[in-house]
Amino acid sequence: MSERPRVTIWNEYRCEREREDVAAVYPNGIHAPIARYLRDHGLEVRVATFDDPEHGLTVEILEQSDVLIWWGYTVHNEVSDDIVERVHRRILEGMGFIALHSAHYSRIFRKLMGTSCSLNWRDVSEKERVWVVAPGHPIAEGLGEYFEIPHEEMYGEPADIPAPDALVFVSWFSGGDIFRSGCCYQRGRGKVFYFRPGDQVYPTYYQEEVLKVIYNAVRWAAPVEIAPILSRERLQPLENIET
Amino acid sequence: MSERPRVTIWNEYRCEREREDVAAVYPNGIHAPIARYLRDHGLEVRVATFDDPEHGLTVEILEQSDVLIWWGYTVHNEVSDDIVERVHRRILEGMGFIALHSAHYSRIFRKLMGTSCSLNWRDVSEKERVWVVAPGHPIAEGLGEYFEIPHEEMYGEPADIPAPDALVFVSWFSGGDIFRSGCCYQRGRGKVFYFRPGDQVYPTYYQEEVLKVIYNAVRWAAPVEIAPILSRERLQPLENIET
Amino acid sequence: MSERPRVTIWNEYRCEREREDVAAVYPNGIHAPIARYLRDHGLEVRVATFDDPEHGLTVEILEQSDVLIWWGYTVHNEVSDDIVERVHRRILEGMGFIALHSAHYSRIFRKLMGTSCSLNWRDVSEKERVWVVAPGHPIAEGLGEYFEIPHEEMYGEPADIPAPDALVFVSWFSGGDIFRSGCCYQRGRGKVFYFRPGDQVYPTYYQEEVLKVIYNAVRWAAPVEIAPILSRERLQPLENIET
Amino acid sequence: MSERPRVTIWNEYRCEREREDVAAVYPNGIHAPIARYLRDHGLEVRVATFDDPEHGLTVEILEQSDVLIWWGYTVHNEVSDDIVERVHRRILEGMGFIALHSAHYSRIFRKLMGTSCSLNWRDVSEKERVWVVAPGHPIAEGLGEYFEIPHEEMYGEPADIPAPDALVFVSWFSGGDIFRSGCCYQRGRGKVFYFRPGDQVYPTYYQEEVLKVIYNAVRWAAPVEIAPILSRERLQPLENIET
């Protein structure tokens, strides 16, 4: 496992520049506090945004990324086919992928899941309590039994996602809903983690526990070294066959 | 799959006879409304209790049971070794097993799980909202997105159980907790379902949705017909081996 | 669960009409022996093929299908976008989907899986022995510990598929490979089963065990009745929120 | 995650001292080549055996063990109740546990699984080919698509184990069987890995790939830091309840 994974944070970086309420919370972008935390903890971090050439996701940048973090909301359907295909291919090759909050509706996440990824939602600034249901999982490392986010948008079940390979967190909302908010998947050789919190109008990404989860997820999702597949057609049997 | 599974409901049947508050809710035993509902829906139902000879779980009765439902609380550790072994063996052979509420701490359920089955709890008569997180699962058949139980004891995470093969329900509690309240497991050839609701002082087992879940679980857990294993030592290879 | 699921078998139906070696084995199409078996066992069966209008998969036909079986090979990439979307939507709504053999590379299966679905292969007419690794699973009902297919194409691991929700069969090949040949997935409200055997030049779909697996899979994949989702935006909390 | 996990290898260490054929292969015990490899790769390793006081598994030693590796065969049922309970408790607290080969029948493994752990077997010195079916899993790190063990005892399906949380390896045997030979489970806060190869009369534990898998499994199974549970009864709700 890579000792020092190289992380690329992809942020659409639109609402922070277009909406005052969001700019007030994230003046340098939603990616800024995440990037700072990961760098402070020794990771190599790069930022890419929707308005960069090729959305900032060139072949070179993806090849140099061990883990890609994705935050998107308003431009999901403007991300080009080519980039979706390119990111998908790179995940199947082994790059880790962490989808944050509204990234559940991104084209790349829906492509990875094979479902609609629809869910219930409500934005009335309610309390979210994130419970750890897999206390031995590396993504829960260093947490207590739960942590609270004072104000958040609600995402509720039933969410149209495949059953996760491992369910790490379940959220309780004061409005009466629950949500599977930390979900692990394997796709090809790449590890995928969905993490629910992080609506743009709340200071969620300044909260220590939330940042710790993202850090843990990066460590967990970093690729393992594995032999490449040279050929798929195996004309020569591995054993002598009596025919 | 058996078209008309034979069900045995095991109830310790103690608190209903010893405590007035419980007797007021379940004058004929916790098993009574469950048995009535299952019979009304065409199943063959038998009742067994702790104080019956061999706790009501003779070899003959178990052999004639396709699915065993278990409600226990105060006498968990008085259930004899022999009966625990006998029930365990029968489940591995294919009998379905449905553990209700406090049965999480029964010897047979802990033996099946391999963990302590500990959990958090609180009994302040709070509201439970049971959310369906696997809408296509047969145990959720006929339900809406959720159902509510007005007053219940709380069971909370982290619960020390193995990750279920399928997670069907997650409960929201008004006191701030969540719980994985519908969990499917395969053990040997037997299907195991844990269903959380049903503290003895609340009329939970008169509620239509709760009864429907138990009915669905019986249908799901009924054994499938499968060839017996004749011998475990296979001296004769299935193929010629060049040695 | 539907007592008498309505099945549609989709077969591209090309190689049987274009290649003598295939026509010799399946003169009336690969779908013919499957349709006959399912009908003989009481199911309602319809056949649709690639060259039918809308590939035989009109909105009406899909709405009347509880389970769709898919065999395809040479025309995968000619199946139109619209039909792929339509079938996908219908599966998420609850229709069961059974992908046979080379359907692993169909557009609809890859869309459901979110991976490349690549695998190793070799066609030298070797022996396949299909082992039951989940003896209590309904899809294994009535089988012994294994069954053999005397001559088949080989599909080998590593296959680029998500870890199945349940793994029912693993195949042994005389040439030295193994394969996860019976894989269950949930996608939306629909159940998906992949079953490996069935290359067009071998009489695999005349074999009793293979037909029995397909029949069992249809029963397993038939939709459960579940309430529709009326709205995804839930402005009104289910609980009073102190804000 | 612990950067340098402390490993205890438990070996019953009987057949190496009692049988010439085994002594010829493992003159210093089956544990010897495993211990050497793990030490050479920077791990801290201790050895404990059945004939040590308390089977070498004192409270102190277990507390100082991050991961326990277990090889046993002839004395399974002589391991005392106390030690089985003690090891079990320690695993639920977070200690990793790696069960090798015939340890599938050890009391501790069966207790963790909740099933009989029976399987088919045959010892005719056949070839085993271990296939990687989860190429992105940390336990498969550094391996190719498969590796071969020239001579081994066969273990075959159906094995009576719970469906693993992750299936990493499947073995092909020249005699015609297959086996799920690398299985991951979570029990409490502890990670459990079963690895099939390693019959006492074959030099399996000198083989690089086998040792690499054990090393990878130790890294994977090392405990994550997690807050202790202080109380299970939560009289005080986390939220104000309107009652």
PDB file of N, CA and C in Angstrom, chain D residues 99-138:
ATOM      1  N   ALA D  99      -6.538 -17.756  10.817  1.00  0.00           N
ATOM      2  CA  ALA D  99      -6.667 -19.203  10.972  1.00  0.00           C
ATOM      3  C   ALA D  99      -6.087 -19.881   9.749  1.00  0.00           C
ATOM      4  N   LEU D 100      -5.117 -20.759   9.958  1.00  0.00           N
ATOM      5  CA  LEU D 100      -4.440 -21.426   8.856  1.00  0.00           C
ATOM      6  C   LEU D 100      -4.925 -22.871   8.722  1.00  0.00           C
ATOM      7  N   HIS D 101      -5.229 -23.256   7.493  1.00  0.00           N
ATOM      8  CA  HIS D 101      -5.500 -24.646   7.123  1.00  0.00           C
ATOM      9  C   HIS D 101      -6.458 -25.349   8.092  1.00  0.00           C
ATOM     10  N   SER D 102      -5.984 -26.383   8.803  1.00  0.00           N
ATOM     11  CA  SER D 102      -6.868 -27.205   9.632  1.00  0.00           C
ATOM     12  C   SER D 102      -7.412 -26.445  10.837  1.00  0.00           C
ATOM     13  N   ALA D 103      -6.983 -25.226  11.039  1.00  0.00           N
ATOM     14  CA  ALA D 103      -7.567 -24.393  12.099  1.00  0.00           C
ATOM     15  C   ALA D 103      -9.044 -24.127  11.839  1.00  0.00           C
ATOM     16  N   HIS D 104      -9.545 -24.480  10.667  1.00  0.00           N
ATOM     17  CA  HIS D 104     -10.988 -24.318  10.423  1.00  0.00           C
ATOM     18  C   HIS D 104     -11.787 -25.105  11.450  1.00  0.00           C
ATOM     19  N   TYR D 105     -11.182 -26.185  11.990  1.00  0.00           N
ATOM     20  CA  TYR D 105     -11.895 -27.022  12.960  1.00  0.00           C
ATOM     21  C   TYR D 105     -11.516 -26.702  14.406  1.00  0.00           C
ATOM     22  N   SER D 106     -10.714 -25.679  14.605  1.00  0.00           N
ATOM     23  CA  SER D 106     -10.360 -25.317  15.982  1.00  0.00           C
ATOM     24  C   SER D 106     -11.601 -24.795  16.702  1.00  0.00           C
ATOM     25  N   ARG D 107     -11.618 -24.901  18.014  1.00  0.00           N
ATOM     26  CA  ARG D 107     -12.777 -24.439  18.784  1.00  0.00           C
ATOM     27  C   ARG D 107     -12.961 -22.937  18.615  1.00  0.00           C
ATOM     28  N   ILE D 108     -11.864 -22.204  18.612  1.00  0.00           N
ATOM     29  CA  ILE D 108     -11.987 -20.745  18.530  1.00  0.00           C
ATOM     30  C   ILE D 108     -12.551 -20.316  17.169  1.00  0.00           C
ATOM     31  N   PHE D 109     -12.118 -20.980  16.096  1.00  0.00           N
ATOM     32  CA  PHE D 109     -12.632 -20.575  14.780  1.00  0.00           C
ATOM     33  C   PHE D 109     -14.118 -20.914  14.649  1.00  0.00           C
ATOM     34  N   ARG D 110     -14.481 -22.103  15.111  1.00  0.00           N
ATOM     35  CA  ARG D 110     -15.895 -22.478  15.024  1.00  0.00           C
ATOM     36  C   ARG D 110     -16.757 -21.540  15.867  1.00  0.00           C
ATOM     37  N   LYS D 111     -16.208 -21.132  17.008  1.00  0.00           N
ATOM     38  CA  LYS D 111     -16.957 -20.196  17.862  1.00  0.00           C
ATOM     39  C   LYS D 111     -17.148 -18.846  17.153  1.00  0.00           C
ATOM     40  N   LEU D 112     -16.153 -18.415  16.444  1.00  0.00           N
ATOM     41  CA  LEU D 112     -16.244 -17.143  15.711  1.00  0.00           C
ATOM     42  C   LEU D 112     -17.221 -17.225  14.541  1.00  0.00           C
ATOM     43  N   MET D 113     -17.288 -18.381  13.913  1.00  0.00           N
ATOM     44  CA  MET D 113     -18.097 -18.522  12.705  1.00  0.00           C
ATOM     45  C   MET D 113     -19.559 -18.811  13.012  1.00  0.00           C
ATOM     46  N   GLY D 114     -19.811 -19.599  14.076  1.00  0.00           N
ATOM     47  CA  GLY D 114     -21.193 -19.961  14.392  1.00  0.00           C
ATOM     48  C   GLY D 114     -21.727 -21.118  13.564  1.00  0.00           C
ATOM     49  N   THR D 115     -20.845 -21.788  12.828  1.00  0.00           N
ATOM     50  CA  THR D 115     -21.255 -22.932  12.004  1.00  0.00           C
ATOM     51  C   THR D 115     -20.353 -24.127  12.332  1.00  0.00           C
ATOM     52  N   SER D 116     -20.597 -25.258  11.658  1.00  0.00           N
ATOM     53  CA  SER D 116     -19.800 -26.462  11.949  1.00  0.00           C
ATOM     54  C   SER D 116     -18.400 -26.383  11.357  1.00  0.00           C
ATOM     55  N   CYS D 117     -18.219 -25.556  10.332  1.00  0.00           N
ATOM     56  CA  CYS D 117     -16.934 -25.430   9.630  1.00  0.00           C
ATOM     57  C   CYS D 117     -16.483 -26.736   8.999  1.00  0.00           C
ATOM     58  N   SER D 118     -17.426 -27.644   8.761  1.00  0.00           N
ATOM     59  CA  SER D 118     -17.078 -28.884   8.072  1.00  0.00           C
ATOM     60  C   SER D 118     -16.801 -28.593   6.606  1.00  0.00           C
ATOM     61  N   LEU D 119     -16.088 -29.517   5.963  1.00  0.00           N
ATOM     62  CA  LEU D 119     -15.729 -29.361   4.553  1.00  0.00           C
ATOM     63  C   LEU D 119     -15.379 -30.740   4.002  1.00  0.00           C
ATOM     64  N   ASN D 120     -15.211 -30.863   2.729  1.00  0.00           N
ATOM     65  CA  ASN D 120     -14.746 -32.105   2.124  1.00  0.00           C
ATOM     66  C   ASN D 120     -13.218 -32.106   2.085  1.00  0.00           C
ATOM     67  N   TRP D 121     -12.622 -33.274   2.144  1.00  0.00           N
ATOM     68  CA  TRP D 121     -11.160 -33.299   2.043  1.00  0.00           C
ATOM     69  C   TRP D 121     -10.648 -34.596   1.418  1.00  0.00           C
ATOM     70  N   ARG D 122      -9.393 -34.539   1.012  1.00  0.00           N
ATOM     71  CA  ARG D 122      -8.748 -35.692   0.364  1.00  0.00           C
ATOM     72  C   ARG D 122      -7.258 -35.408   0.385  1.00  0.00           C
ATOM     73  N   ASP D 123      -6.488 -36.367   0.776  1.00  0.00           N
ATOM     74  CA  ASP D 123      -5.047 -36.134   0.788  1.00  0.00           C
ATOM     75  C   ASP D 123      -4.341 -37.105  -0.146  1.00  0.00           C
ATOM     76  N   VAL D 124      -4.208 -36.690  -1.395  1.00  0.00           N
ATOM     77  CA  VAL D 124      -3.511 -37.519  -2.381  1.00  0.00           C
ATOM     78  C   VAL D 124      -2.425 -36.705  -3.069  1.00  0.00           C
ATOM     79  N   SER D 125      -1.966 -35.673  -2.392  1.00  0.00           N
ATOM     80  CA  SER D 125      -0.832 -34.894  -2.896  1.00  0.00           C
ATOM     81  C   SER D 125      -1.102 -34.258  -4.264  1.00  0.00           C
ATOM     82  N   GLU D 126      -2.231 -33.611  -4.369  1.00  0.00           N
ATOM     83  CA  GLU D 126      -2.580 -33.046  -5.675  1.00  0.00           C
ATOM     84  C   GLU D 126      -2.133 -31.587  -5.794  1.00  0.00           C
ATOM     85  N   LYS D 127      -2.275 -31.037  -6.972  1.00  0.00           N
ATOM     86  CA  LYS D 127      -1.891 -29.653  -7.206  1.00  0.00           C
ATOM     87  C   LYS D 127      -3.010 -28.693  -6.789  1.00  0.00           C
ATOM     88  N   GLU D 128      -2.623 -27.596  -6.155  1.00  0.00           N
ATOM     89  CA  GLU D 128      -3.577 -26.530  -5.822  1.00  0.00           C
ATOM     90  C   GLU D 128      -3.149 -25.262  -6.558  1.00  0.00           C
ATOM     91  N   ARG D 129      -4.115 -24.632  -7.233  1.00  0.00           N
ATOM     92  CA  ARG D 129      -3.838 -23.341  -7.864  1.00  0.00           C
ATOM     93  C   ARG D 129      -4.734 -22.308  -7.180  1.00  0.00           C
ATOM     94  N   VAL D 130      -4.108 -21.354  -6.521  1.00  0.00           N
ATOM     95  CA  VAL D 130      -4.851 -20.363  -5.737  1.00  0.00           C
ATOM     96  C   VAL D 130      -5.102 -19.136  -6.607  1.00  0.00           C
ATOM     97  N   TRP D 131      -6.367 -18.877  -6.946  1.00  0.00           N
ATOM     98  CA  TRP D 131      -6.747 -17.760  -7.804  1.00  0.00           C
ATOM     99  C   TRP D 131      -7.120 -16.540  -6.973  1.00  0.00           C
ATOM    100  N   VAL D 132      -6.685 -15.388  -7.410  1.00  0.00           N
ATOM    101  CA  VAL D 132      -7.066 -14.120  -6.775  1.00  0.00           C
ATOM    102  C   VAL D 132      -8.396 -13.673  -7.382  1.00  0.00           C
ATOM    103  N   VAL D 133      -9.445 -13.600  -6.588  1.00  0.00           N
ATOM    104  CA  VAL D 133     -10.722 -13.116  -7.128  1.00  0.00           C
ATOM    105  C   VAL D 133     -11.038 -11.698  -6.645  1.00  0.00           C
ATOM    106  N   ALA D 134     -10.177 -11.129  -5.807  1.00  0.00           N
ATOM    107  CA  ALA D 134     -10.365  -9.731  -5.363  1.00  0.00           C
ATOM    108  C   ALA D 134      -9.031  -9.004  -5.505  1.00  0.00           C
ATOM    109  N   PRO D 135      -8.687  -8.660  -6.766  1.00  0.00           N
ATOM    110  CA  PRO D 135      -7.333  -8.156  -7.042  1.00  0.00           C
ATOM    111  C   PRO D 135      -7.006  -6.840  -6.327  1.00  0.00           C
ATOM    112  N   GLY D 136      -7.995  -6.069  -5.902  1.00  0.00           N
ATOM    113  CA  GLY D 136      -7.702  -4.816  -5.222  1.00  0.00           C
ATOM    114  C   GLY D 136      -7.594  -4.968  -3.714  1.00  0.00           C
ATOM    115  N   HIS D 137      -7.784  -6.166  -3.198  1.00  0.00           N
ATOM    116  CA  HIS D 137      -7.791  -6.347  -1.746  1.00  0.00           C
ATOM    117  C   HIS D 137      -6.365  -6.328  -1.189  1.00  0.00           C
ATOM    118  N   PRO D 138      -6.164  -5.658  -0.042  1.00  0.00           N
ATOM    119  CA  PRO D 138      -4.790  -5.579   0.514  1.00  0.00           C
ATOM    120  C   PRO D 138      -4.145  -6.942   0.752  1.00  0.00           C
TER     121      PRO D 138
END
